[in-house]
Every structure is written in structure tokens, then in C-alpha cells.
């Protein structure tokens, strides 16, 4: 399925995008497989993004009196990161068995030392800012964030990375429902960074430390037996669009699990959970995937989608199970309003 339109898309400011990609990138070959959702894009010129950051810095500096130093440090680091990125960028969401979420952001970089320092400056500034915030609040135990930054918090395959940990205050425990998929068992959010092998990788969420360690351990040539380069959704996106600027790969079963566990009522429904597990097992066995590719040429834009053939031609038994995948995350039907009075109601 593909849709295209002729328009002056060059006016959108497409310079941050590189040439559309029709094949898997080297960066994808260094990253773990099996995300629920992945977006891959080719990198172009950061000039417009630099201008955007400069405007943001001006606005923040005017409204954050007394914090000009930290703001300047973070913005300088952000400019450095933009200058170091090259070739490709990948953003992926990796799910856990109970709907836990870990986000990965990765990019090819020109200079590992410069990129590593820039990322460190951002995390170190955040660490100092949280400590200062706690002090301004009187370092009250129940209202303070716990915070730490470990220079060698990640170690795997001879590669080291930083680990930033932010613990939520006890008095916020009842307000964290929406954030729970990203928090670890100690109600902390972890951010891990690894810069090696020509890549800079940041992971954030429930299994940030584990995922960053897996990335680090697979950076050596030949160390990774399977990778994101084999993602079926990305391949479908690139084939359907004949090369895309925004290549999106979707694992329907994994994404359905994320959606179900994000809703408190749905994840408490045992029937939904069983239907999801049964359907996910079938979709995984069939290798089902969905890909969406967006291509933005100067005078023409197109969006195309592709679905695994294995999900288009199903046996009756598999079709029934796959149908349960959508039913497991569909909202419950609305209860019909009862008549106001009498067998026919006042308004009938």
C-alpha cells in the first residue's frame, strides 16, 4: 500500500535528513534485535537543528534566572552531539514480558571522545541540578530524589559506559502510575550511555542497564549473532517505499503487549492476558511484522506500508488466534444507557 503527493516538501527544511535508505545500516548491525517499535533515519546536515537549539537556549535562559550556567553547558553539549552524529540514527523501544519499556537512541559518531564527553556533560549537569534541587527543598527524605552518576556503571565486552540513576521521592509514589513501565523495581529511572565502535548509544527505562550492557557486549566485529539489521518491519518499510527517510518497523505482538500493560484495567484482566499470550505466540511463530516508510523528496512525498505475507494468508486456526491480538487491546464496549423510566423510557 502506497500513497504519494507532489508538493514543495523542500520547504519543510529537510536538510537534517540524508539520502533515503533502502538497505539495513551498519549501525543497525551493532544493535540488539526484537524491539516493539523502531524508527531509523539517515542523517544529513544539522544546521537547522543548531538554529532550533539556539532559539530554545535564548527562551530558557530568559525564564530560568540563576541557572544560566547549567543551561549553557547542556546546550553546548547538545550542539557538540549534533556535530558528531553522522550516517544514521535509530530510535527503538524494547519491551519486557510485563509491559516494561526501555528506549534506545543510537547514532553513528565521528569522534568517540568528543561525543562521550558531550553526553557526560549533560548527565553530570543533570546530577548536579537534582542535588541542588534537593538542597533547596531542605533535603527532606520523603520529598527528595535520589541521584547517582557512575562513570563505569556499564561494563561488557571490554567496553565501559556511564549509568545515571534517578529515584523518585516517596511522596510521589501514588502519582507514578503512567511512568511505571519505565521505572525499575526500586521506582528509579535509569539512563545508560555507551560510546564505542563508532556509535553513541543511550538507553532509558526499566532495563536501561541491561540493554546498554548488551549493546556494549556486541560492538566487537562478529560478536553479535543477530541484530536489528534483520528486523522484518524495517525491511518491509524500505521495500514498500523504495527507500525511506523515516523507516518504521513494528512487531505487532510486542506492541500489543505494551499497549495492554499500559492500561491498569486491561492488565488486570486475566482473559485478555491469556488471549494476548496465545495470539502473540502465533504471530511470533509466523514471523509477523509491519513496516511503514515515509519518503520526502524535494518535490514529492510518499508513505508506504508493508505487512508480512505470513499474516496475509492464514489458516482458519491461525486467523482466529491472530484476531485475538487485536481484541486483547481493544477498549471494552460502552455500556448502553438505560431508559430513564418505564419499559419504554421517557424519551421513547
mmCIF file of C-alpha atoms in Angstrom:
data_model
loop_
_atom_site.group_PDB
_atom_site.id
_atom_site.type_symbol
_atom_site.label_atom_id
_atom_site.label_comp_id
_atom_site.label_asym_id
_atom_site.label_seq_id
_atom_site.Cartn_x
_atom_site.Cartn_y
_atom_site.Cartn_z
ATOM 1 C CA UNK A 1 0.000 0.000 0.000
ATOM 2 C CA UNK A 2 1.472 3.371 -1.009
ATOM 3 C CA UNK A 3 0.274 6.967 -1.243
ATOM 4 C CA UNK A 4 2.217 9.827 -2.816
ATOM 5 C CA UNK A 5 1.730 13.542 -3.407
ATOM 6 C CA UNK A 6 3.528 16.249 -5.331
ATOM 7 C CA UNK A 7 4.294 19.348 -3.259
ATOM 8 C CA UNK A 8 7.249 21.599 -2.372
ATOM 9 C CA UNK A 9 8.405 19.377 0.504
ATOM 10 C CA UNK A 10 11.809 21.065 0.388
ATOM 11 C CA UNK A 11 10.183 23.994 2.205
ATOM 12 C CA UNK A 12 9.797 21.790 5.266
ATOM 13 C CA UNK A 13 13.524 22.011 5.925
ATOM 14 C CA UNK A 14 14.687 18.529 5.033
ATOM 15 C CA UNK A 15 18.421 19.143 5.412
ATOM 16 C CA UNK A 16 18.700 17.123 8.666
ATOM 17 C CA UNK A 17 17.744 14.052 6.608
ATOM 18 C CA UNK A 18 20.250 12.214 4.451
ATOM 19 C CA UNK A 19 19.551 10.171 1.326
ATOM 20 C CA UNK A 20 16.665 7.679 1.668
ATOM 21 C CA UNK A 21 17.875 4.288 2.814
ATOM 22 C CA UNK A 22 16.817 1.080 1.074
ATOM 23 C CA UNK A 23 19.119 -1.319 2.946
ATOM 24 C CA UNK A 24 19.949 -2.001 6.583
ATOM 25 C CA UNK A 25 22.640 0.265 8.023
ATOM 26 C CA UNK A 26 25.896 -0.663 9.747
ATOM 27 C CA UNK A 27 24.512 0.947 12.911
ATOM 28 C CA UNK A 28 21.560 -1.448 12.914
ATOM 29 C CA UNK A 29 24.035 -4.315 12.687
ATOM 30 C CA UNK A 30 25.505 -3.238 16.039
ATOM 31 C CA UNK A 31 22.169 -3.079 17.880
ATOM 32 C CA UNK A 32 20.057 -5.823 19.530
ATOM 33 C CA UNK A 33 17.089 -7.320 17.669
ATOM 34 C CA UNK A 34 13.408 -7.581 18.617
ATOM 35 C CA UNK A 35 12.142 -4.091 19.509
ATOM 36 C CA UNK A 36 8.394 -3.497 19.654
ATOM 37 C CA UNK A 37 8.875 -0.334 17.601
ATOM 38 C CA UNK A 38 11.875 1.072 15.751
ATOM 39 C CA UNK A 39 12.415 4.224 13.702
ATOM 40 C CA UNK A 40 15.551 4.500 11.564
ATOM 41 C CA UNK A 41 16.529 7.606 9.629
ATOM 42 C CA UNK A 42 19.542 8.689 7.564
ATOM 43 C CA UNK A 43 21.435 11.702 8.920
ATOM 44 C CA UNK A 44 22.097 14.814 6.862
ATOM 45 C CA UNK A 45 23.125 18.329 7.917
ATOM 46 C CA UNK A 46 22.402 19.540 11.488
ATOM 47 C CA UNK A 47 22.356 23.237 10.531
ATOM 48 C CA UNK A 48 18.613 23.750 11.087
ATOM 49 C CA UNK A 49 18.729 21.816 14.360
ATOM 50 C CA UNK A 50 21.555 24.066 15.580
ATOM 51 C CA UNK A 51 19.349 27.098 14.913
ATOM 52 C CA UNK A 52 16.466 25.470 16.782
ATOM 53 C CA UNK A 53 18.692 24.756 19.795
ATOM 54 C CA UNK A 54 19.951 28.344 19.815
ATOM 55 C CA UNK A 55 16.381 29.655 19.909
ATOM 56 C CA UNK A 56 15.495 27.241 22.703
ATOM 57 C CA UNK A 57 18.546 28.348 24.694
ATOM 58 C CA UNK A 58 17.506 32.005 24.421
ATOM 59 C CA UNK A 59 14.000 31.238 25.650
ATOM 60 C CA UNK A 60 15.120 29.028 28.532
ATOM 61 C CA UNK A 61 17.807 31.466 29.672
ATOM 62 C CA UNK A 62 15.244 34.258 29.920
ATOM 63 C CA UNK A 63 12.894 32.171 32.069
ATOM 64 C CA UNK A 64 15.481 30.358 34.203
ATOM 65 C CA UNK A 65 17.291 33.130 36.033
ATOM 66 C CA UNK A 66 20.137 31.789 38.138
ATOM 67 C CA UNK A 67 20.530 28.665 36.019
ATOM 68 C CA UNK A 68 22.246 30.223 33.036
ATOM 69 C CA UNK A 69 25.426 28.196 33.661
ATOM 70 C CA UNK A 70 23.836 24.734 33.584
ATOM 71 C CA UNK A 71 21.639 25.689 30.630
ATOM 72 C CA UNK A 72 24.687 26.867 28.676
ATOM 73 C CA UNK A 73 26.593 23.662 29.495
ATOM 74 C CA UNK A 74 23.748 21.426 28.326
ATOM 75 C CA UNK A 75 23.182 23.437 25.150
ATOM 76 C CA UNK A 76 26.879 23.433 24.261
ATOM 77 C CA UNK A 77 26.915 19.665 24.743
ATOM 78 C CA UNK A 78 23.804 19.311 22.568
ATOM 79 C CA UNK A 79 25.468 21.316 19.778
ATOM 80 C CA UNK A 80 28.538 19.077 20.041
ATOM 81 C CA UNK A 81 26.422 15.931 19.829
ATOM 82 C CA UNK A 82 24.680 17.228 16.691
ATOM 83 C CA UNK A 83 28.065 17.927 15.082
ATOM 84 C CA UNK A 84 29.340 14.449 15.917
ATOM 85 C CA UNK A 85 26.392 12.490 14.505
ATOM 86 C CA UNK A 86 26.839 11.038 11.031
ATOM 87 C CA UNK A 87 25.291 8.477 8.658
ATOM 88 C CA UNK A 88 22.334 7.050 10.625
ATOM 89 C CA UNK A 89 20.166 7.459 13.728
ATOM 90 C CA UNK A 90 17.981 4.787 15.319
ATOM 91 C CA UNK A 91 15.275 5.115 17.976
ATOM 92 C CA UNK A 92 13.814 1.876 19.316
ATOM 93 C CA UNK A 93 11.514 0.697 22.111
ATOM 94 C CA UNK A 94 12.293 -2.679 23.666
ATOM 95 C CA UNK A 95 9.530 -4.301 25.746
ATOM 96 C CA UNK A 96 9.712 -6.598 28.762
ATOM 97 C CA UNK A 97 7.401 -9.582 29.412
ATOM 98 C CA UNK A 98 5.123 -7.499 31.670
ATOM 99 C CA UNK A 99 4.995 -4.382 29.529
ATOM 100 C CA UNK A 100 8.208 -2.835 30.865
ATOM 101 C CA UNK A 101 9.728 -0.302 28.484
ATOM 102 C CA UNK A 102 13.291 0.611 27.597
ATOM 103 C CA UNK A 103 14.017 3.263 24.975
ATOM 104 C CA UNK A 104 17.217 3.194 22.925
ATOM 105 C CA UNK A 105 18.644 6.108 20.947
ATOM 106 C CA UNK A 106 21.726 5.379 18.850
ATOM 107 C CA UNK A 107 23.787 7.173 16.239
ATOM 108 C CA UNK A 108 26.987 6.792 14.279
ATOM 109 C CA UNK A 109 29.530 9.363 15.500
ATOM 110 C CA UNK A 110 32.661 10.913 14.004
ATOM 111 C CA UNK A 111 34.734 11.285 17.175
ATOM 112 C CA UNK A 112 34.011 8.937 20.084
ATOM 113 C CA UNK A 113 35.964 11.043 22.594
ATOM 114 C CA UNK A 114 34.094 14.264 21.768
ATOM 115 C CA UNK A 115 30.715 12.510 21.718
ATOM 116 C CA UNK A 116 31.398 10.733 25.023
ATOM 117 C CA UNK A 117 32.383 13.985 26.743
ATOM 118 C CA UNK A 118 29.299 15.804 25.449
ATOM 119 C CA UNK A 119 26.953 13.104 26.752
ATOM 120 C CA UNK A 120 28.821 13.073 30.079
ATOM 121 C CA UNK A 121 28.406 16.853 30.396
ATOM 122 C CA UNK A 122 24.627 16.507 30.033
ATOM 123 C CA UNK A 123 24.389 13.744 32.650
ATOM 124 C CA UNK A 124 26.784 15.467 35.066
ATOM 125 C CA UNK A 125 24.775 18.681 34.811
ATOM 126 C CA UNK A 126 21.554 16.765 35.493
ATOM 127 C CA UNK A 127 23.173 15.095 38.504
ATOM 128 C CA UNK A 128 24.231 18.462 39.934
ATOM 129 C CA UNK A 129 20.836 20.031 39.212
ATOM 130 C CA UNK A 130 18.948 17.311 41.104
ATOM 131 C CA UNK A 131 21.317 17.564 44.067
ATOM 132 C CA UNK A 132 20.813 21.335 44.134
ATOM 133 C CA UNK A 133 17.037 20.917 43.927
ATOM 134 C CA UNK A 134 17.072 18.573 46.930
ATOM 135 C CA UNK A 135 19.166 21.040 48.919
ATOM 136 C CA UNK A 136 16.816 23.915 48.121
ATOM 137 C CA UNK A 137 13.960 21.770 49.446
ATOM 138 C CA UNK A 138 15.797 21.122 52.698
ATOM 139 C CA UNK A 139 16.886 17.588 51.731
ATOM 140 C CA UNK A 140 13.646 16.198 53.165
ATOM 141 C CA UNK A 141 13.788 12.421 52.945
ATOM 142 C CA UNK A 142 10.275 11.840 51.616
ATOM 143 C CA UNK A 143 10.419 14.719 49.140
ATOM 144 C CA UNK A 144 13.924 14.289 47.743
ATOM 145 C CA UNK A 145 15.100 12.495 44.623
ATOM 146 C CA UNK A 146 17.927 10.015 44.967
ATOM 147 C CA UNK A 147 20.517 10.527 42.252
ATOM 148 C CA UNK A 148 23.812 8.995 41.204
ATOM 149 C CA UNK A 149 26.169 9.035 38.240
ATOM 150 C CA UNK A 150 28.643 6.164 37.889
ATOM 151 C CA UNK A 151 31.450 6.626 35.381
ATOM 152 C CA UNK A 152 31.856 2.869 34.879
ATOM 153 C CA UNK A 153 28.310 1.750 35.674
ATOM 154 C CA UNK A 154 28.237 -0.252 32.436
ATOM 155 C CA UNK A 155 30.890 -2.900 31.738
ATOM 156 C CA UNK A 156 30.682 -5.506 28.993
ATOM 157 C CA UNK A 157 32.883 -6.806 26.203
ATOM 158 C CA UNK A 158 35.788 -4.624 27.296
ATOM 159 C CA UNK A 159 33.621 -1.507 26.920
ATOM 160 C CA UNK A 160 32.624 0.833 29.743
ATOM 161 C CA UNK A 161 29.754 3.307 29.918
ATOM 162 C CA UNK A 162 28.081 5.678 32.337
ATOM 163 C CA UNK A 163 24.976 4.974 34.410
ATOM 164 C CA UNK A 164 22.725 7.759 35.687
ATOM 165 C CA UNK A 165 20.065 6.757 38.205
ATOM 166 C CA UNK A 166 17.197 8.940 39.419
ATOM 167 C CA UNK A 167 14.996 7.657 42.251
ATOM 168 C CA UNK A 168 11.523 9.074 42.758
ATOM 169 C CA UNK A 169 10.579 10.718 46.095
ATOM 170 C CA UNK A 170 8.400 8.642 48.409
ATOM 171 C CA UNK A 171 5.698 11.308 48.419
ATOM 172 C CA UNK A 172 5.273 10.792 44.648
ATOM 173 C CA UNK A 173 4.672 7.029 44.848
ATOM 174 C CA UNK A 174 0.925 7.392 44.263
ATOM 175 C CA UNK A 175 1.413 9.554 41.165
ATOM 176 C CA UNK A 176 3.692 7.281 39.178
ATOM 177 C CA UNK A 177 1.132 5.003 37.507
ATOM 178 C CA UNK A 178 1.785 6.282 33.985
ATOM 179 C CA UNK A 179 5.561 6.122 34.448
ATOM 180 C CA UNK A 180 5.726 2.608 35.956
ATOM 181 C CA UNK A 181 6.662 0.821 32.678
ATOM 182 C CA UNK A 182 9.845 2.946 32.538
ATOM 183 C CA UNK A 183 10.813 2.574 36.210
ATOM 184 C CA UNK A 184 12.792 -0.296 37.680
ATOM 185 C CA UNK A 185 11.675 -2.281 40.721
ATOM 186 C CA UNK A 186 13.075 0.407 43.050
ATOM 187 C CA UNK A 187 10.988 3.135 41.373
ATOM 188 C CA UNK A 188 14.083 4.535 39.730
ATOM 189 C CA UNK A 189 14.628 5.596 36.176
ATOM 190 C CA UNK A 190 17.975 4.615 34.698
ATOM 191 C CA UNK A 191 19.857 6.239 31.836
ATOM 192 C CA UNK A 192 22.892 4.410 30.486
ATOM 193 C CA UNK A 193 25.323 5.557 27.810
ATOM 194 C CA UNK A 194 27.906 3.679 25.773
ATOM 195 C CA UNK A 195 30.174 5.259 23.167
ATOM 196 C CA UNK A 196 32.375 2.800 21.304
ATOM 197 C CA UNK A 197 32.735 1.050 17.979
ATOM 198 C CA UNK A 198 31.859 4.221 16.079
ATOM 199 C CA UNK A 199 28.478 4.519 17.816
ATOM 200 C CA UNK A 200 26.971 6.510 20.667
ATOM 201 C CA UNK A 201 24.076 4.761 22.395
ATOM 202 C CA UNK A 202 21.752 5.969 25.143
ATOM 203 C CA UNK A 203 19.234 3.705 26.854
ATOM 204 C CA UNK A 204 16.495 4.892 29.190
ATOM 205 C CA UNK A 205 13.923 2.932 31.141
ATOM 206 C CA UNK A 206 13.269 -0.260 33.050
ATOM 207 C CA UNK A 207 16.135 -2.308 31.631
ATOM 208 C CA UNK A 208 18.458 0.524 30.579
ATOM 209 C CA UNK A 209 21.469 -1.017 32.304
ATOM 210 C CA UNK A 210 20.853 -4.488 30.853
ATOM 211 C CA UNK A 211 20.208 -3.208 27.325
ATOM 212 C CA UNK A 212 23.279 -0.940 27.364
ATOM 213 C CA UNK A 213 25.410 -3.865 28.519
ATOM 214 C CA UNK A 214 24.020 -5.986 25.681
ATOM 215 C CA UNK A 215 24.892 -3.223 23.208
ATOM 216 C CA UNK A 216 28.404 -2.878 24.642
ATOM 217 C CA UNK A 217 28.991 -6.610 24.516
ATOM 218 C CA UNK A 218 28.012 -6.775 20.852
ATOM 219 C CA UNK A 219 30.120 -3.924 19.487
ATOM 220 C CA UNK A 220 33.121 -6.048 18.547
ATOM 221 C CA UNK A 221 33.139 -7.361 14.986
ATOM 222 C CA UNK A 222 31.409 -10.736 14.806
ATOM 223 C CA UNK A 223 30.246 -10.590 18.434
ATOM 224 C CA UNK A 224 26.548 -10.262 17.599
ATOM 225 C CA UNK A 225 24.863 -13.303 16.024
ATOM 226 C CA UNK A 226 21.554 -11.493 15.422
ATOM 227 C CA UNK A 227 20.876 -7.787 15.203
ATOM 228 C CA UNK A 228 18.437 -5.057 14.309
ATOM 229 C CA UNK A 229 19.735 -5.276 10.731
ATOM 230 C CA UNK A 230 17.491 -8.308 10.315
ATOM 231 C CA UNK A 231 14.332 -6.534 11.501
ATOM 232 C CA UNK A 232 11.421 -7.609 9.303
ATOM 233 C CA UNK A 233 9.462 -4.405 9.796
ATOM 234 C CA UNK A 234 12.312 -2.169 8.639
ATOM 235 C CA UNK A 235 12.853 -4.375 5.584
ATOM 236 C CA UNK A 236 9.149 -4.119 4.691
ATOM 237 C CA UNK A 237 9.215 -0.321 5.146
ATOM 238 C CA UNK A 238 12.193 0.063 2.813
ATOM 239 C CA UNK A 239 10.827 -2.273 0.182
ATOM 240 C CA UNK A 240 7.340 -0.745 0.169
ATOM 241 C CA UNK A 241 8.634 2.845 -0.067
ATOM 242 C CA UNK A 242 11.584 2.049 -2.381
ATOM 243 C CA UNK A 243 13.834 3.724 0.174
ATOM 244 C CA UNK A 244 12.674 5.807 3.124
ATOM 245 C CA UNK A 245 13.748 8.760 5.241
ATOM 246 C CA UNK A 246 11.631 7.612 8.182
ATOM 247 C CA UNK A 247 11.682 3.821 8.222
ATOM 248 C CA UNK A 248 9.388 2.340 10.886
ATOM 249 C CA UNK A 249 9.376 -1.292 11.925
ATOM 250 C CA UNK A 250 6.611 -2.692 14.136
ATOM 251 C CA UNK A 251 6.326 -6.025 15.925
ATOM 252 C CA UNK A 252 2.500 -6.324 16.285
ATOM 253 C CA UNK A 253 2.648 -8.835 19.138
ATOM 254 C CA UNK A 254 5.190 -6.869 21.178
ATOM 255 C CA UNK A 255 3.429 -3.546 20.589
ATOM 256 C CA UNK A 256 0.095 -5.073 21.632
ATOM 257 C CA UNK A 257 1.713 -6.240 24.866
ATOM 258 C CA UNK A 258 2.998 -2.732 25.542
ATOM 259 C CA UNK A 259 -0.469 -1.268 24.901
ATOM 260 C CA UNK A 260 -2.211 -3.787 27.159
ATOM 261 C CA UNK A 261 0.111 -3.342 30.124
ATOM 262 C CA UNK A 262 -0.062 0.438 29.793
ATOM 263 C CA UNK A 263 -3.724 0.280 30.857
ATOM 264 C CA UNK A 264 -4.321 -0.603 34.520
ATOM 265 C CA UNK A 265 -7.714 -2.256 33.912
ATOM 266 C CA UNK A 266 -6.576 -4.207 30.867
ATOM 267 C CA UNK A 267 -3.517 -5.708 32.550
ATOM 268 C CA UNK A 268 -5.703 -6.902 35.444
ATOM 269 C CA UNK A 269 -7.969 -8.793 33.011
ATOM 270 C CA UNK A 270 -6.747 -12.421 33.012
ATOM 271 C CA UNK A 271 -8.724 -13.332 29.890
ATOM 272 C CA UNK A 272 -7.119 -10.512 27.927
ATOM 273 C CA UNK A 273 -3.691 -11.625 29.124
ATOM 274 C CA UNK A 274 -4.302 -15.218 28.036
ATOM 275 C CA UNK A 275 -5.670 -14.127 24.648
ATOM 276 C CA UNK A 276 -2.636 -11.897 24.170
ATOM 277 C CA UNK A 277 -0.175 -14.666 25.056
ATOM 278 C CA UNK A 278 -1.893 -17.146 22.720
ATOM 279 C CA UNK A 279 -2.064 -14.680 19.836
ATOM 280 C CA UNK A 280 1.481 -13.419 20.350
ATOM 281 C CA UNK A 281 2.810 -16.978 20.191
ATOM 282 C CA UNK A 282 1.172 -17.456 16.777
ATOM 283 C CA UNK A 283 2.325 -14.092 15.388
ATOM 284 C CA UNK A 284 5.880 -14.761 16.582
ATOM 285 C CA UNK A 285 5.846 -18.252 15.039
ATOM 286 C CA UNK A 286 4.688 -16.787 11.730
ATOM 287 C CA UNK A 287 7.321 -14.036 11.819
ATOM 288 C CA UNK A 288 4.653 -11.364 11.509
ATOM 289 C CA UNK A 289 5.843 -7.772 11.093
ATOM 290 C CA UNK A 290 4.584 -4.421 9.837
ATOM 291 C CA UNK A 291 6.658 -1.726 8.152
ATOM 292 C CA UNK A 292 5.863 1.892 7.307
ATOM 293 C CA UNK A 293 8.182 4.018 5.196
ATOM 294 C CA UNK A 294 8.000 7.781 4.683
ATOM 295 C CA UNK A 295 9.976 9.304 1.831
ATOM 296 C CA UNK A 296 10.306 13.072 1.460
ATOM 297 C CA UNK A 297 11.942 14.154 -1.772
ATOM 298 C CA UNK A 298 12.151 17.891 -2.590
ATOM 299 C CA UNK A 299 9.046 17.890 -4.809
ATOM 300 C CA UNK A 300 7.306 14.652 -3.911
ATOM 301 C CA UNK A 301 6.437 12.804 -0.728
ATOM 302 C CA UNK A 302 5.225 9.256 -0.230
ATOM 303 C CA UNK A 303 4.133 6.941 2.556
ATOM 304 C CA UNK A 304 4.011 3.198 2.084
ATOM 305 C CA UNK A 305 3.215 0.242 4.306
ATOM 306 C CA UNK A 306 4.004 -3.448 4.075
ATOM 307 C CA UNK A 307 2.734 -6.424 6.074
ATOM 308 C CA UNK A 308 4.382 -9.826 6.299
ATOM 309 C CA UNK A 309 2.876 -12.249 3.802
ATOM 310 C CA UNK A 310 2.617 -14.769 6.630
ATOM 311 C CA UNK A 311 -0.072 -12.574 8.220
ATOM 312 C CA UNK A 312 -1.994 -12.103 4.985
ATOM 313 C CA UNK A 313 -2.538 -15.779 4.227
ATOM 314 C CA UNK A 314 -3.604 -17.622 7.382
ATOM 315 C CA UNK A 315 -5.123 -20.950 8.211
ATOM 316 C CA UNK A 316 -8.546 -20.703 9.935
ATOM 317 C CA UNK A 317 -6.987 -21.675 13.273
ATOM 318 C CA UNK A 318 -4.175 -19.097 12.997
ATOM 319 C CA UNK A 319 -6.627 -16.428 11.810
ATOM 320 C CA UNK A 320 -8.746 -16.952 14.922
ATOM 321 C CA UNK A 321 -5.693 -16.609 17.165
ATOM 322 C CA UNK A 322 -4.327 -13.535 15.372
ATOM 323 C CA UNK A 323 -7.755 -11.924 15.693
ATOM 324 C CA UNK A 324 -7.412 -12.241 19.455
ATOM 325 C CA UNK A 325 -4.327 -9.999 19.282
ATOM 326 C CA UNK A 326 -6.429 -7.009 18.311
ATOM 327 C CA UNK A 327 -9.301 -7.997 20.611
ATOM 328 C CA UNK A 328 -6.959 -8.201 23.604
ATOM 329 C CA UNK A 329 -6.109 -4.490 23.374
ATOM 330 C CA UNK A 330 -9.454 -3.193 22.091
ATOM 331 C CA UNK A 331 -11.400 -0.992 24.551
ATOM 332 C CA UNK A 332 -14.328 -2.661 26.256
ATOM 333 C CA UNK A 333 -17.647 -1.843 24.526
ATOM 334 C CA UNK A 334 -19.540 1.049 26.044
ATOM 335 C CA UNK A 335 -22.461 0.088 28.258
ATOM 336 C CA UNK A 336 -25.737 1.160 26.685
ATOM 337 C CA UNK A 337 -27.594 3.783 28.714
ATOM 338 C CA UNK A 338 -30.711 2.515 30.471
ATOM 339 C CA UNK A 339 -34.136 4.184 29.917
ATOM 340 C CA UNK A 340 -34.951 6.940 32.407
ATOM 341 C CA UNK A 341 -38.328 5.498 33.393
ATOM 342 C CA UNK A 342 -40.833 2.799 32.444
ATOM 343 C CA UNK A 343 -40.433 -0.007 29.952
ATOM 344 C CA UNK A 344 -40.042 2.380 27.021
ATOM 345 C CA UNK A 345 -38.409 5.237 28.854
ATOM 346 C CA UNK A 346 -39.484 8.877 28.978
ATOM 347 C CA UNK A 347 -37.796 9.759 25.731
ATOM 348 C CA UNK A 348 -39.116 6.859 23.599
#
